[in-house]
Short mmCIF file of C-alpha atoms in Angstrom, two decimals:
data_model
loop_
_atom_site.label_atom_id
_atom_site.label_comp_id
_atom_site.label_asym_id
_atom_site.label_seq_id
_atom_site.Cartn_x
_atom_site.Cartn_y
_atom_site.Cartn_z
CA MET A 33 7.31 -1.75 5.52
CA ARG A 34 6.23 -2.98 8.74
CA LEU A 35 2.75 -4.52 7.47
CA GLY A 36 2.88 -6.54 10.74
CA PHE A 37 3.29 -3.72 12.83
CA PHE A 38 1.07 -1.71 11.06
CA LEU A 39 -1.76 -4.26 11.10
CA LYS A 40 -1.80 -4.83 14.58
CA GLU A 41 -1.85 -1.51 15.01
CA ALA A 42 -5.35 -0.78 13.07
CA LEU A 43 -6.68 -3.40 15.24
CA ARG A 44 -5.92 -2.51 18.66
CA GLY A 45 -7.37 0.71 16.59
CA LEU A 46 -10.28 -0.71 16.05
CA SER A 47 -11.02 -2.83 19.36
CA ARG A 48 -10.41 0.25 21.39
CA ASN A 49 -12.79 2.45 19.59
CA SER A 50 -15.39 -0.27 18.84
CA ALA A 51 -17.69 2.27 18.73
CA PRO A 52 -16.70 5.26 16.82
CA ALA A 53 -15.63 2.31 14.66
CA LEU A 54 -18.98 0.73 14.53
CA ALA A 55 -20.84 4.22 13.61
CA ALA A 56 -18.14 4.74 10.53
CA LEU A 57 -19.07 1.03 9.48
CA LEU A 58 -22.99 1.75 9.73
CA THR A 59 -22.62 4.47 7.73
CA VAL A 60 -20.86 3.31 4.97
CA MET A 61 -23.34 0.64 4.55
CA LEU A 62 -26.55 2.51 4.70
CA THR A 63 -24.76 4.96 2.47
CA ALA A 64 -23.77 1.66 -0.03
CA LEU A 65 -27.11 0.60 0.32
CA VAL A 66 -29.01 3.61 -0.49
CA LEU A 67 -26.18 4.05 -4.12
CA GLY A 68 -26.92 0.47 -4.82
CA VAL A 69 -30.56 0.80 -4.94
CA PHE A 70 -30.00 4.03 -6.86
CA ILE A 71 -27.99 3.11 -9.26
CA PRO A 72 -30.07 0.72 -11.12
CA ILE A 73 -32.77 2.85 -10.90
CA VAL A 74 -30.97 6.05 -12.18
CA GLN A 75 -29.98 3.73 -15.54
CA ALA A 76 -33.48 2.18 -15.89
CA THR A 77 -35.20 5.71 -15.64
CA THR A 78 -32.09 7.13 -18.22
CA GLY A 79 -32.53 4.01 -20.20
CA THR A 80 -36.17 4.63 -20.97
CA ALA A 81 -35.44 8.31 -21.69
CA ASN A 82 -33.10 7.34 -24.49
CA GLU A 83 -35.35 4.59 -25.73
CA VAL A 84 -38.21 6.73 -25.85
CA ARG A 85 -35.50 9.66 -27.69
CA ASN A 86 -35.07 6.43 -30.35
CA ARG A 87 -38.85 6.78 -31.47
CA VAL A 88 -37.43 10.16 -33.37
CA VAL A 89 -37.51 9.34 -36.50
CA VAL A 90 -37.95 11.47 -39.97
CA ASP A 91 -40.11 10.05 -42.53
CA VAL A 92 -38.99 10.98 -46.19
CA TYR A 93 -42.06 10.05 -48.72
CA VAL A 94 -41.29 9.25 -52.41
CA LYS A 95 -43.21 10.84 -55.09
CA ASN A 96 -46.07 8.16 -56.80
CA ASP A 97 -44.22 9.04 -60.18
CA ALA A 98 -40.93 8.54 -58.75
CA THR A 99 -38.33 6.52 -61.40
CA ALA A 100 -36.09 3.63 -60.25
CA GLY A 101 -32.87 5.76 -60.93
CA GLU A 102 -34.60 8.77 -58.33
CA ARG A 103 -35.47 6.12 -55.84
CA LYS A 104 -32.09 4.75 -55.73
CA GLU A 105 -30.17 7.71 -56.05
CA LEU A 106 -32.72 9.16 -52.76
CA ARG A 107 -31.49 6.00 -50.98
CA SER A 108 -27.58 7.05 -51.33
CA ALA A 109 -28.57 10.29 -50.58
CA LEU A 110 -30.12 9.59 -47.24
CA GLU A 111 -27.76 7.54 -46.31
CA ASP A 112 -25.06 9.76 -47.15
CA THR A 113 -26.48 12.49 -44.77
CA ALA A 114 -25.08 13.25 -41.69
CA ASN A 115 -26.57 12.27 -38.34
CA VAL A 116 -28.12 9.32 -40.22
CA ARG A 117 -28.07 5.90 -38.00
CA SER A 118 -30.47 3.89 -40.23
CA VAL A 119 -32.63 3.74 -43.04
CA ASP A 120 -35.47 1.82 -43.35
CA PHE A 121 -38.01 0.94 -46.29
CA ILE A 122 -41.52 1.22 -46.00
CA SER A 123 -43.37 0.15 -49.05
CA LYS A 124 -46.94 1.40 -49.43
CA ALA A 125 -48.23 -2.37 -48.87
CA GLU A 126 -46.42 -2.24 -45.82
CA GLY A 127 -47.43 1.10 -44.47
CA LEU A 128 -50.93 0.11 -44.89
CA ALA A 129 -50.10 -3.10 -43.11
CA GLN A 130 -48.83 -1.04 -39.56
CA ALA A 131 -51.30 0.97 -40.09
CA ARG A 132 -54.19 -1.46 -40.02
CA LYS A 133 -52.19 -3.14 -37.15
CA LYS A 134 -52.42 -0.18 -34.75
CA ASN A 135 -55.68 0.82 -35.66
CA PRO A 136 -57.74 -2.25 -36.56
CA ALA A 137 -60.78 -0.56 -35.83
CA ALA A 138 -60.81 2.25 -37.83
CA PHE A 139 -60.22 -0.50 -41.01
CA LYS A 140 -62.72 -3.16 -39.73
CA ASN A 141 -65.69 -1.29 -42.01
CA GLY A 142 -63.79 1.68 -43.91
CA ALA A 143 -61.71 -0.19 -45.53
CA GLU A 144 -63.36 -0.27 -48.65
CA LEU A 145 -63.98 3.20 -49.05
CA LEU A 146 -60.40 4.03 -49.06
CA GLY A 147 -60.49 2.30 -52.47
CA ASP A 148 -56.88 2.36 -53.17
CA ASN A 149 -53.91 2.11 -50.84
CA PRO A 150 -53.45 6.32 -50.60
CA LEU A 151 -49.93 5.69 -48.70
CA PRO A 152 -46.79 6.80 -50.61
CA ASP A 153 -43.55 4.93 -50.37
CA THR A 154 -42.02 6.03 -46.99
CA TYR A 155 -38.18 6.26 -46.65
CA ARG A 156 -38.07 5.86 -42.94
CA VAL A 157 -34.65 7.48 -41.13
CA THR A 158 -33.43 7.22 -37.81
CA PRO A 159 -31.30 9.84 -36.77
CA GLU A 160 -27.78 9.13 -34.65
CA ASP A 161 -28.65 11.80 -32.36
CA PRO A 162 -32.51 12.87 -31.45
CA GLY A 163 -31.06 16.14 -30.46
CA LYS A 164 -30.19 17.55 -33.87
CA VAL A 165 -32.96 15.78 -35.57
CA GLY A 166 -33.66 18.99 -37.12
CA LEU A 167 -30.09 18.84 -38.99
CA ILE A 168 -31.50 15.94 -41.27
CA VAL A 169 -34.54 17.85 -41.91
CA ASP A 170 -32.70 21.12 -42.98
CA ARG A 171 -31.03 18.83 -45.15
CA LEU A 172 -33.12 17.02 -46.55
CA ALA A 173 -35.96 20.16 -47.54
CA PRO A 174 -34.20 23.49 -46.86
CA LYS A 175 -36.80 26.00 -45.66
CA GLU A 176 -37.46 28.78 -48.25
CA ALA A 177 -37.57 32.46 -47.43
CA ASP A 178 -41.33 31.87 -47.28
CA GLY A 179 -40.91 29.56 -44.48
CA LEU A 180 -42.43 26.99 -46.49
CA ARG A 181 -39.87 23.40 -47.26
CA VAL A 182 -38.85 22.67 -50.76
CA PRO A 183 -37.75 19.09 -50.89
CA SER A 184 -34.05 19.13 -52.16
CA LEU A 185 -33.97 16.04 -54.60
CA ALA A 186 -36.17 15.10 -57.04
CA GLY A 187 -37.80 11.78 -55.52
CA ILE A 188 -39.27 13.63 -52.53
CA ASP A 189 -43.09 14.12 -51.97
CA GLU A 190 -42.51 15.72 -48.75
CA VAL A 191 -40.33 15.11 -44.94
CA ARG A 192 -42.23 14.65 -42.17
CA ASN A 193 -40.96 14.06 -38.80
CA LYS A 194 -43.92 15.51 -36.75
CA GLU A 195 -42.62 18.29 -35.06
CA GLU A 196 -44.53 18.54 -32.04
CA ASP A 197 -44.32 15.15 -30.77
CA THR A 198 -40.54 15.52 -31.05
CA GLU A 199 -40.16 18.34 -29.93
CA LYS A 200 -42.34 17.42 -26.34
CA ILE A 201 -40.16 14.34 -26.31
CA LEU A 202 -37.07 16.00 -26.62
CA SER A 203 -37.30 18.51 -23.51
CA ALA A 204 -39.19 15.58 -21.33
CA THR A 205 -36.39 13.01 -21.67
CA GLY A 206 -33.96 15.59 -21.31
CA LEU A 207 -35.33 16.98 -17.89
CA VAL A 208 -35.71 13.47 -16.58
CA LYS A 209 -31.64 12.93 -17.64
CA ILE A 210 -30.86 15.89 -15.97
CA LEU A 211 -33.07 15.79 -12.94
CA THR A 212 -31.60 11.94 -12.52
CA ALA A 213 -27.64 12.98 -12.87
CA GLY A 214 -28.59 15.83 -10.72
CA LEU A 215 -29.84 13.24 -8.06
CA ALA A 216 -27.01 11.39 -8.62
CA ALA A 217 -24.48 13.73 -7.97
CA LEU A 218 -25.90 15.34 -4.98
CA LEU A 219 -26.61 11.23 -3.47
CA ILE A 220 -22.50 10.40 -4.05
CA PHE A 221 -21.31 13.68 -2.38
CA ALA A 222 -23.95 13.45 0.67
CA SER A 223 -22.78 9.92 1.11
CA ILE A 224 -18.96 11.31 0.54
CA ALA A 225 -19.30 13.94 3.21
CA LEU A 226 -21.20 11.57 5.82
CA ILE A 227 -18.61 9.18 5.60
CA ALA A 228 -15.92 11.64 5.95
CA ASN A 229 -18.02 13.37 8.86
CA THR A 230 -17.70 9.77 10.96
CA LEU A 231 -14.27 9.10 10.57
CA ARG A 232 -13.64 12.73 11.52
CA LEU A 233 -15.27 11.87 14.90
CA SER A 234 -13.69 8.36 15.47
CA ILE A 235 -10.09 9.97 14.60
CA PHE A 236 -11.14 13.32 16.65
CA ALA A 237 -11.08 11.23 19.43
CA ARG A 238 -8.18 10.00 19.29
CA ARG A 239 -6.02 13.30 18.28
CA ARG A 240 -4.06 13.47 21.97
CA GLU A 241 -2.88 9.77 20.72
CA VAL A 242 -1.22 11.18 17.54
CA GLU A 243 0.21 13.97 19.17
CA VAL A 244 2.21 12.24 21.71
CA MET A 245 2.80 9.86 18.73
CA LYS A 246 4.30 12.74 16.59
CA LEU A 247 5.98 13.88 19.76
CA VAL A 248 8.32 10.85 19.86
CA GLY A 249 9.36 10.89 16.33
CA ALA A 250 7.17 8.99 14.43
CA THR A 251 6.54 10.18 10.83
CA ASN A 252 3.63 10.97 9.24
CA TRP A 253 3.20 7.86 7.02
CA PHE A 254 3.88 5.73 9.85
CA ILE A 255 1.37 7.20 12.09
CA ARG A 256 -1.18 6.93 8.79
CA TRP A 257 -1.10 3.49 8.13
CA PRO A 258 -2.68 2.13 10.73
CA PHE A 259 -5.83 4.54 10.34
CA VAL A 260 -5.41 3.81 6.20
CA ILE A 261 -5.57 0.06 7.11
CA GLU A 262 -8.87 0.88 9.26
CA GLY A 263 -9.89 2.53 6.66
CA ILE A 264 -10.40 -0.10 4.63
CA PHE A 265 -11.16 -2.45 6.94
CA VAL A 266 -14.24 -0.22 7.55
CA GLY A 267 -15.18 0.54 4.22
CA PHE A 268 -14.75 -3.23 3.39
CA MET A 269 -17.01 -4.32 5.95
CA GLY A 270 -19.76 -1.84 5.37
CA GLY A 271 -19.62 -2.73 1.60
CA VAL A 272 -20.01 -6.49 2.20
CA LEU A 273 -23.08 -5.63 4.52
CA ALA A 274 -24.69 -3.64 2.10
CA VAL A 275 -24.04 -5.78 -0.90
CA LEU A 276 -25.53 -8.97 1.42
CA LEU A 277 -28.57 -6.65 2.11
CA LEU A 278 -28.64 -5.80 -1.27
CA THR A 279 -28.78 -9.35 -2.70
CA ILE A 280 -31.28 -10.63 -0.04
CA ALA A 281 -33.17 -7.82 -1.63
CA LYS A 282 -32.93 -8.98 -4.88
CA GLU A 283 -33.40 -12.25 -4.57
CA THR A 284 -37.12 -11.87 -2.44
CA PHE A 285 -38.32 -8.90 -4.31
CA ILE A 286 -37.18 -7.63 -7.26
CA ASP A 287 -36.51 -10.68 -9.05
CA PRO A 288 -39.98 -12.28 -8.56
CA LEU A 289 -41.38 -8.63 -10.04
CA ALA A 290 -39.10 -8.46 -12.91
CA ASP A 291 -40.73 -10.53 -15.48
CA ARG A 292 -44.07 -8.80 -14.90
CA PHE A 293 -42.70 -5.06 -14.84
CA ALA A 294 -40.93 -3.47 -17.62
CA LEU A 295 -39.59 -1.34 -15.73
CA LEU A 296 -37.48 -3.43 -13.77
CA ALA A 297 -36.02 -5.77 -16.27
CA ALA A 298 -35.26 -2.98 -18.33
CA PRO A 299 -32.03 -4.55 -20.25
CA ASP A 300 -29.52 -1.86 -20.23
CA THR A 301 -29.58 -1.87 -16.15
CA ILE A 302 -25.90 -2.16 -14.36
CA HIS A 303 -25.04 -5.84 -13.66
CA PHE A 304 -25.52 -7.00 -10.45
CA PRO A 305 -21.82 -8.33 -10.44
CA LEU A 306 -20.63 -4.89 -11.39
CA LEU A 307 -22.62 -2.80 -9.09
CA VAL A 308 -20.93 -5.09 -6.35
CA VAL A 309 -17.15 -4.40 -7.09
CA VAL A 310 -17.93 -1.26 -7.88
CA LEU A 311 -19.68 -0.20 -4.37
CA LEU A 312 -17.09 -2.14 -2.53
CA LEU A 313 -14.31 -0.68 -4.18
CA ALA A 314 -15.80 2.60 -3.75
CA CYS A 315 -16.39 2.04 0.05
CA ILE A 316 -13.10 0.78 0.41
CA ALA A 317 -11.34 4.11 -1.21
CA VAL A 318 -13.93 6.11 0.37
CA SER A 319 -13.03 5.03 3.81
CA ALA A 320 -9.56 5.11 3.21
CA ALA A 321 -8.70 8.11 1.77
CA GLY A 322 -11.06 9.86 4.18
CA SER A 323 -8.96 8.34 6.90
CA ALA A 324 -5.88 9.41 5.76
CA LEU A 325 -7.26 12.91 4.52
CA THR A 326 -8.96 13.47 7.70
CA LEU A 327 -5.59 12.57 10.06
CA ARG A 328 -3.66 15.72 8.01
CA ARG A 329 -5.03 18.05 10.35
CA PHE A 330 -4.27 16.36 13.27
CA LEU A 331 -0.44 15.83 12.10
CA ARG A 332 0.57 19.53 12.27
CA VAL A 333 2.16 19.37 14.99
CA MET B 139 24.78 20.98 22.10
CA VAL B 140 22.30 23.34 22.23
CA GLU B 141 22.25 27.48 21.26
CA LEU B 142 19.71 29.76 21.52
CA ARG B 143 20.49 33.54 18.94
CA GLU B 144 18.62 36.50 20.11
CA VAL B 145 15.43 34.06 19.78
CA SER B 146 12.46 35.47 19.75
CA LYS B 147 8.58 34.39 20.00
CA VAL B 148 5.07 35.51 19.19
CA TYR B 149 2.40 34.10 19.25
CA ASP B 150 -0.36 34.31 16.92
CA SER B 151 -2.62 36.18 19.96
CA GLY B 152 0.45 38.46 20.16
CA THR B 153 1.50 36.64 23.85
CA VAL B 154 5.11 36.95 23.83
CA GLY B 155 6.80 33.59 24.33
CA LEU B 156 10.41 34.55 24.20
CA ASP B 157 12.08 37.40 24.06
CA ARG B 158 15.44 37.84 22.26
CA ALA B 159 16.73 35.11 24.37
CA SER B 160 20.08 33.71 23.72
CA LEU B 161 22.07 30.97 25.57
CA GLU B 162 24.05 28.19 25.22
CA ILE B 163 24.51 24.50 26.73
CA GLY B 164 26.97 22.21 26.24
CA ARG B 165 27.47 19.12 25.62
CA GLY B 166 27.10 16.74 28.95
CA GLU B 167 25.70 19.74 31.00
CA PHE B 168 22.37 19.34 33.49
CA VAL B 169 20.33 22.88 33.01
CA PHE B 170 17.48 23.73 34.74
CA LEU B 171 14.72 26.51 33.19
CA VAL B 172 13.42 28.01 36.27
CA GLY B 173 10.41 31.01 36.56
CA PRO B 174 6.97 31.38 37.52
CA THR B 175 4.07 30.02 34.91
CA GLY B 176 4.04 31.91 31.43
CA CYS B 177 7.65 33.06 31.73
CA GLY B 178 8.72 30.69 28.26
CA LYS B 179 9.95 27.93 29.81
CA SER B 180 7.64 26.09 27.81
CA THR B 181 8.16 27.89 24.71
CA CYS B 182 11.48 27.46 24.86
CA ILE B 183 11.46 23.22 25.09
CA ARG B 184 8.39 23.47 21.90
CA LEU B 185 11.35 25.00 20.22
CA LEU B 186 13.89 22.79 20.82
CA LEU B 187 11.05 20.39 19.44
CA LYS B 188 10.61 22.04 16.99
CA GLU B 189 6.71 22.02 17.39
CA LEU B 190 6.90 25.88 17.11
CA GLU B 191 8.53 28.15 15.04
CA ALA B 192 10.58 30.82 16.50
CA SER B 193 9.65 34.42 15.40
CA ALA B 194 12.97 35.42 14.65
CA GLY B 195 16.72 34.18 15.79
CA ASP B 196 18.86 30.83 15.40
CA ILE B 197 18.18 27.85 17.56
CA LEU B 198 21.11 24.85 16.96
CA ILE B 199 20.68 21.94 18.06
CA ALA B 200 24.11 19.73 17.60
CA GLY B 201 25.25 22.59 15.49
CA LYS B 202 22.17 22.48 12.86
CA LYS B 203 19.73 25.28 12.52
CA LEU B 204 16.24 24.07 13.21
CA ASN B 205 15.20 26.94 10.42
CA ASP B 206 16.94 24.43 8.02
CA ILE B 207 15.01 21.37 8.49
CA PRO B 208 12.26 21.05 6.24
CA ARG B 209 9.14 19.71 7.81
CA GLN B 210 9.24 16.14 6.90
CA ARG B 211 12.79 15.68 8.45
CA VAL B 212 11.32 17.18 12.13
CA PRO B 213 10.57 13.34 12.88
CA TYR B 214 14.24 12.63 12.54
CA LEU B 215 14.91 15.42 14.78
CA ARG B 216 12.71 14.61 17.50
CA ARG B 217 14.22 10.87 17.51
CA ASN B 218 17.25 12.26 18.83
CA ILE B 219 15.78 14.42 21.96
CA GLY B 220 13.65 12.43 24.89
CA VAL B 221 10.94 14.67 26.02
CA VAL B 222 9.34 14.16 29.19
CA PHE B 223 6.23 15.87 30.11
CA GLN B 224 4.01 17.06 33.15
CA ASP B 225 1.21 15.35 31.87
CA TYR B 226 3.46 12.27 30.76
CA LYS B 227 1.51 12.33 27.57
CA LEU B 228 1.64 8.39 27.77
CA LEU B 229 -0.62 6.42 25.05
CA PRO B 230 -4.01 5.83 27.22
CA ASN B 231 -4.36 2.38 25.47
CA ARG B 232 -1.06 0.67 25.47
CA THR B 233 0.41 -0.90 28.11
CA VAL B 234 4.13 0.37 30.07
CA TYR B 235 5.50 -2.20 27.46
CA ASP B 236 4.18 -1.16 24.25
CA ASN B 237 4.37 2.49 25.05
CA VAL B 238 8.44 2.07 25.70
CA ALA B 239 8.00 0.02 22.90
CA TYR B 240 6.28 2.43 20.32
CA SER B 241 9.01 4.79 20.10
CA LEU B 242 11.46 2.01 19.21
CA GLU B 243 9.46 0.88 15.88
CA VAL B 244 9.03 4.39 15.27
CA ILE B 245 12.95 4.61 14.26
CA GLY B 246 12.42 0.91 12.94
CA GLU B 247 14.46 -0.95 15.52
CA SER B 248 14.16 -4.95 14.92
CA ARG B 249 11.73 -7.52 17.02
CA GLN B 250 14.59 -8.83 19.09
CA ALA B 251 16.25 -5.57 20.18
CA ILE B 252 13.17 -4.25 21.18
CA ARG B 253 12.06 -7.27 23.01
CA ARG B 254 15.48 -6.64 25.05
CA LYS B 255 15.83 -2.71 25.40
CA VAL B 256 12.05 -2.25 26.97
CA PRO B 257 12.68 -4.61 29.99
CA ASP B 258 16.23 -3.87 29.95
CA ILE B 259 15.13 0.25 30.89
CA LEU B 260 11.84 -0.30 32.47
CA ARG B 261 13.96 -2.22 35.05
CA LEU B 262 16.07 0.70 34.97
CA VAL B 263 13.81 2.94 36.18
CA GLY B 264 11.92 0.21 38.54
CA LEU B 265 8.65 -0.65 36.81
CA SER B 266 9.77 -4.23 35.54
CA THR B 267 6.96 -5.75 37.60
CA LYS B 268 4.44 -3.44 35.70
CA LEU B 269 5.34 -4.58 32.23
CA HIS B 270 1.88 -4.78 31.59
CA ASN B 271 -0.38 -2.65 33.06
CA PHE B 272 -1.87 0.63 31.15
CA PRO B 273 -1.27 3.62 32.34
CA ASP B 274 -4.40 4.24 34.32
CA GLU B 275 -3.32 1.53 36.48
CA LEU B 276 -0.21 3.52 37.95
CA SER B 277 0.30 6.00 40.20
CA GLY B 278 1.29 9.74 39.19
CA GLY B 279 5.57 8.81 40.06
CA GLU B 280 4.98 5.56 37.87
CA GLN B 281 3.49 7.49 34.69
CA GLN B 282 5.79 9.92 35.33
CA ARG B 283 8.89 7.19 34.97
CA VAL B 284 7.58 5.16 32.24
CA SER B 285 7.52 8.29 30.21
CA VAL B 286 11.18 8.48 31.40
CA ALA B 287 12.07 5.62 29.73
CA ARG B 288 10.00 5.96 26.54
CA ALA B 289 12.09 9.16 26.30
CA PHE B 290 15.51 7.58 27.01
CA VAL B 291 15.29 3.95 25.68
CA ASN B 292 16.93 5.14 22.71
CA HIS B 293 19.84 6.73 24.38
CA PRO B 294 18.56 10.46 22.94
CA PRO B 295 21.83 12.84 23.30
CA LEU B 296 19.49 15.33 24.76
CA LEU B 297 16.85 15.32 26.87
CA LEU B 298 14.04 18.17 28.05
CA ALA B 299 11.35 17.85 31.02
CA ASP B 300 8.76 20.24 31.12
CA GLU B 301 7.72 20.38 34.55
CA PRO B 302 8.67 16.87 35.30
CA THR B 303 7.55 16.87 38.84
CA GLY B 304 4.96 19.06 38.83
CA ASN B 305 2.33 16.96 39.15
CA LEU B 306 3.79 14.46 41.99
CA ASP B 307 4.38 14.72 45.51
CA PRO B 308 8.29 15.88 46.66
CA GLU B 309 9.61 12.06 47.93
CA THR B 310 8.18 10.79 43.94
CA SER B 311 9.52 14.05 42.54
CA ILE B 312 13.22 13.60 43.89
CA GLY B 313 13.05 9.66 42.77
CA ILE B 314 12.00 11.33 39.26
CA MET B 315 14.75 13.75 39.26
CA GLN B 316 17.39 11.41 40.88
CA LEU B 317 16.36 9.36 37.36
CA ILE B 318 16.94 12.03 35.45
CA TYR B 319 20.53 12.96 37.08
CA ARG B 320 20.89 9.13 36.06
CA ILE B 321 20.52 10.07 32.73
CA ASN B 322 22.84 12.78 32.80
CA ARG B 323 25.38 10.83 34.16
CA THR B 324 25.59 8.33 31.07
CA GLY B 325 26.33 11.71 28.94
CA THR B 326 22.74 12.65 28.44
CA THR B 327 22.63 16.53 28.06
CA VAL B 328 19.27 17.53 30.12
CA VAL B 329 17.49 20.14 30.59
CA VAL B 330 14.76 21.08 32.71
CA ALA B 331 11.92 23.29 32.83
CA THR B 332 10.24 23.77 36.40
CA HIS B 333 8.34 26.64 38.32
CA ASP B 334 9.67 24.70 41.92
CA SER B 335 12.34 26.77 42.51
CA GLU B 336 13.30 25.60 46.11
CA MET B 337 14.16 21.80 44.65
CA VAL B 338 16.43 24.03 41.84
CA ASP B 339 18.61 25.60 44.79
CA LYS B 340 19.12 22.58 46.26
CA MET B 341 19.91 20.34 43.36
CA ARG B 342 22.75 23.16 42.98
CA ARG B 343 22.75 22.67 39.00
CA ARG B 344 23.29 25.38 36.36
CA VAL B 345 20.37 27.67 36.53
CA ILE B 346 18.29 29.75 33.89
CA GLU B 347 16.14 32.55 35.05
CA LEU B 348 13.29 33.36 33.03
CA ARG B 349 10.55 36.35 33.56
CA GLU B 350 8.29 37.11 30.58
CA GLY B 351 10.18 36.07 27.92
CA ARG B 352 13.75 36.86 28.75
CA ILE B 353 16.90 35.17 30.34
CA ILE B 354 17.34 37.60 33.67
CA ARG B 355 19.98 34.52 35.27
CA ASP B 356 22.52 32.62 33.98
CA GLU B 357 24.25 30.84 36.74
CA LEU B 358 27.30 28.59 35.34
CA SER B 359 27.56 28.62 39.58
CA GLY B 360 30.83 25.76 39.84
CA LEU B 361 28.91 25.44 43.58
CA TYR B 362 28.24 21.55 41.99
CA ARG B 363 30.64 18.71 42.20
CA PRO B 364 30.10 17.89 38.95
CA ASP B 365 31.24 14.23 39.51
CA GLU B 366 28.14 13.38 42.07
CA SER B 367 27.46 10.41 42.66
CA THR B 368 23.50 9.34 41.56
CA THR B 369 23.33 7.89 45.35
CA GLU B 370 25.35 10.72 46.85
CA PHE B 371 23.18 13.44 45.00
CA ALA B 372 19.53 12.22 46.36
CA VAL B 373 20.90 11.49 49.73
CA ARG B 374 21.96 14.95 49.80
CA LEU B 375 18.85 16.31 48.12
CA ARG B 376 16.61 14.29 50.64
CA GLY B 377 18.56 15.70 53.47
CA GLU B 378 18.49 19.31 52.03
CA MET B 379 14.54 18.90 51.17
CA GLY B 380 13.57 17.00 54.78
CA VAL B 381 12.32 14.27 53.48
CA GLY B 382 13.90 11.11 55.10
CA PRO B 383 15.49 8.35 53.61
CA GLU B 384 12.45 5.98 54.30
CA GLY B 385 10.89 7.76 51.65
CA HIS B 386 8.22 9.76 54.10
CA PRO B 387 7.86 12.99 54.75
CA ASN B 388 9.24 14.04 57.85
#
């Protein structure tokens, strides 16, 4: 391949058509900027939604008179149940301490009224997939014909998963996830369409030139390479500008606030260097491929 | 060299470009395609370039059927055909030198060969002083000379010209025709499409006349001397067209 010649041609194309090239560059920059802001937001939102979903648990209350053997059997049965991620044991005393901590005012005066600790020993089961928490409940306490749940093991007093709360959490977070995914898809589609259109304009201005090249016997790739190189350059420059702006914004606005707001400091958003690399590669790929594809129409001479 | 067998071309709009035209052009011939606008001259040229596909019939160039050439081999066909257009079709943002060099870059010529051949051919067409001008800084005749230079720089066996003098005044036209004749004298087959029948008659070369897509006249006339030199040719032409030797119309 005659890289030197193609580079020279690409440079000529850029300098001779600087206005459309600049327009394409700015388009790439703006879309990259929007994506760069949007990607962490989507991640923080879904991250938060997932965190909320992880609060879905099943409490298995142990009978007060259960024997040590029954408890042991219960624990291993729980751990063997499908869709169970972890099983935590909360003893009567721990349960009381947690309740006291959660609502100190109620215990301030009334602790004596309770007399003995009324809370049962509890196994707290965290599901692997919160959406299928019902399976665990069904397994531990299958529904009988009359609609009542009957524990399947001797040691179980009752199985609870705060059904109403669970339903709400699942449907709300599910909606949030679908919405953000939809928005992300729309945004990416819009970005690609916008960049492709701007590139088309800049190539349309040169369609006569392409026609002449074809008539003197240039192969398609001979004509295409300079355009692809131009696309790479435009994408790279647009990406670099967007990354610069993002860095400035991050350093001046986000970082100082991150300490104060949980969302901004959400642990599972993309790492900034990775975001930069992803954005740059996307910019280059989209504009190079866009150039090559748009050219196709004019190569049919 | 070139052969058309019962070639028809019907455009998508239903317009008939060419209607069962058959002709044969030998190696080294100089042939005029004449007729009024819309008679099928340009269709003929564009078919030979495989810019268009024939609706029926066979076109052969150097014994090869154009129908059999796959799309991705078309560029290699075109490298063996020089083309000159009425509107020059130069690349507007390249200098004269780069315009001619481009058709050498396309065939993968080495840099040294390009540096040698381009000034040579531009000297031949009389533009050695305008190497670094852009097309819009040249007169019509000069632009057409660049386009002839580009068409001939890699010495193709076939040269097609579609109304090469259509935008030029008579004196400039003679210069261009003289140039094309000179190329023909090196053994290149030349096909010129034009509606300027006066000029054609005076040049006394083989004439194929088209009307509404049909060949109505094919004069393989022995009227001309095939060995006429370019100078004799130009002198005769100037005399017959009433253009003085100094280049001013009388």
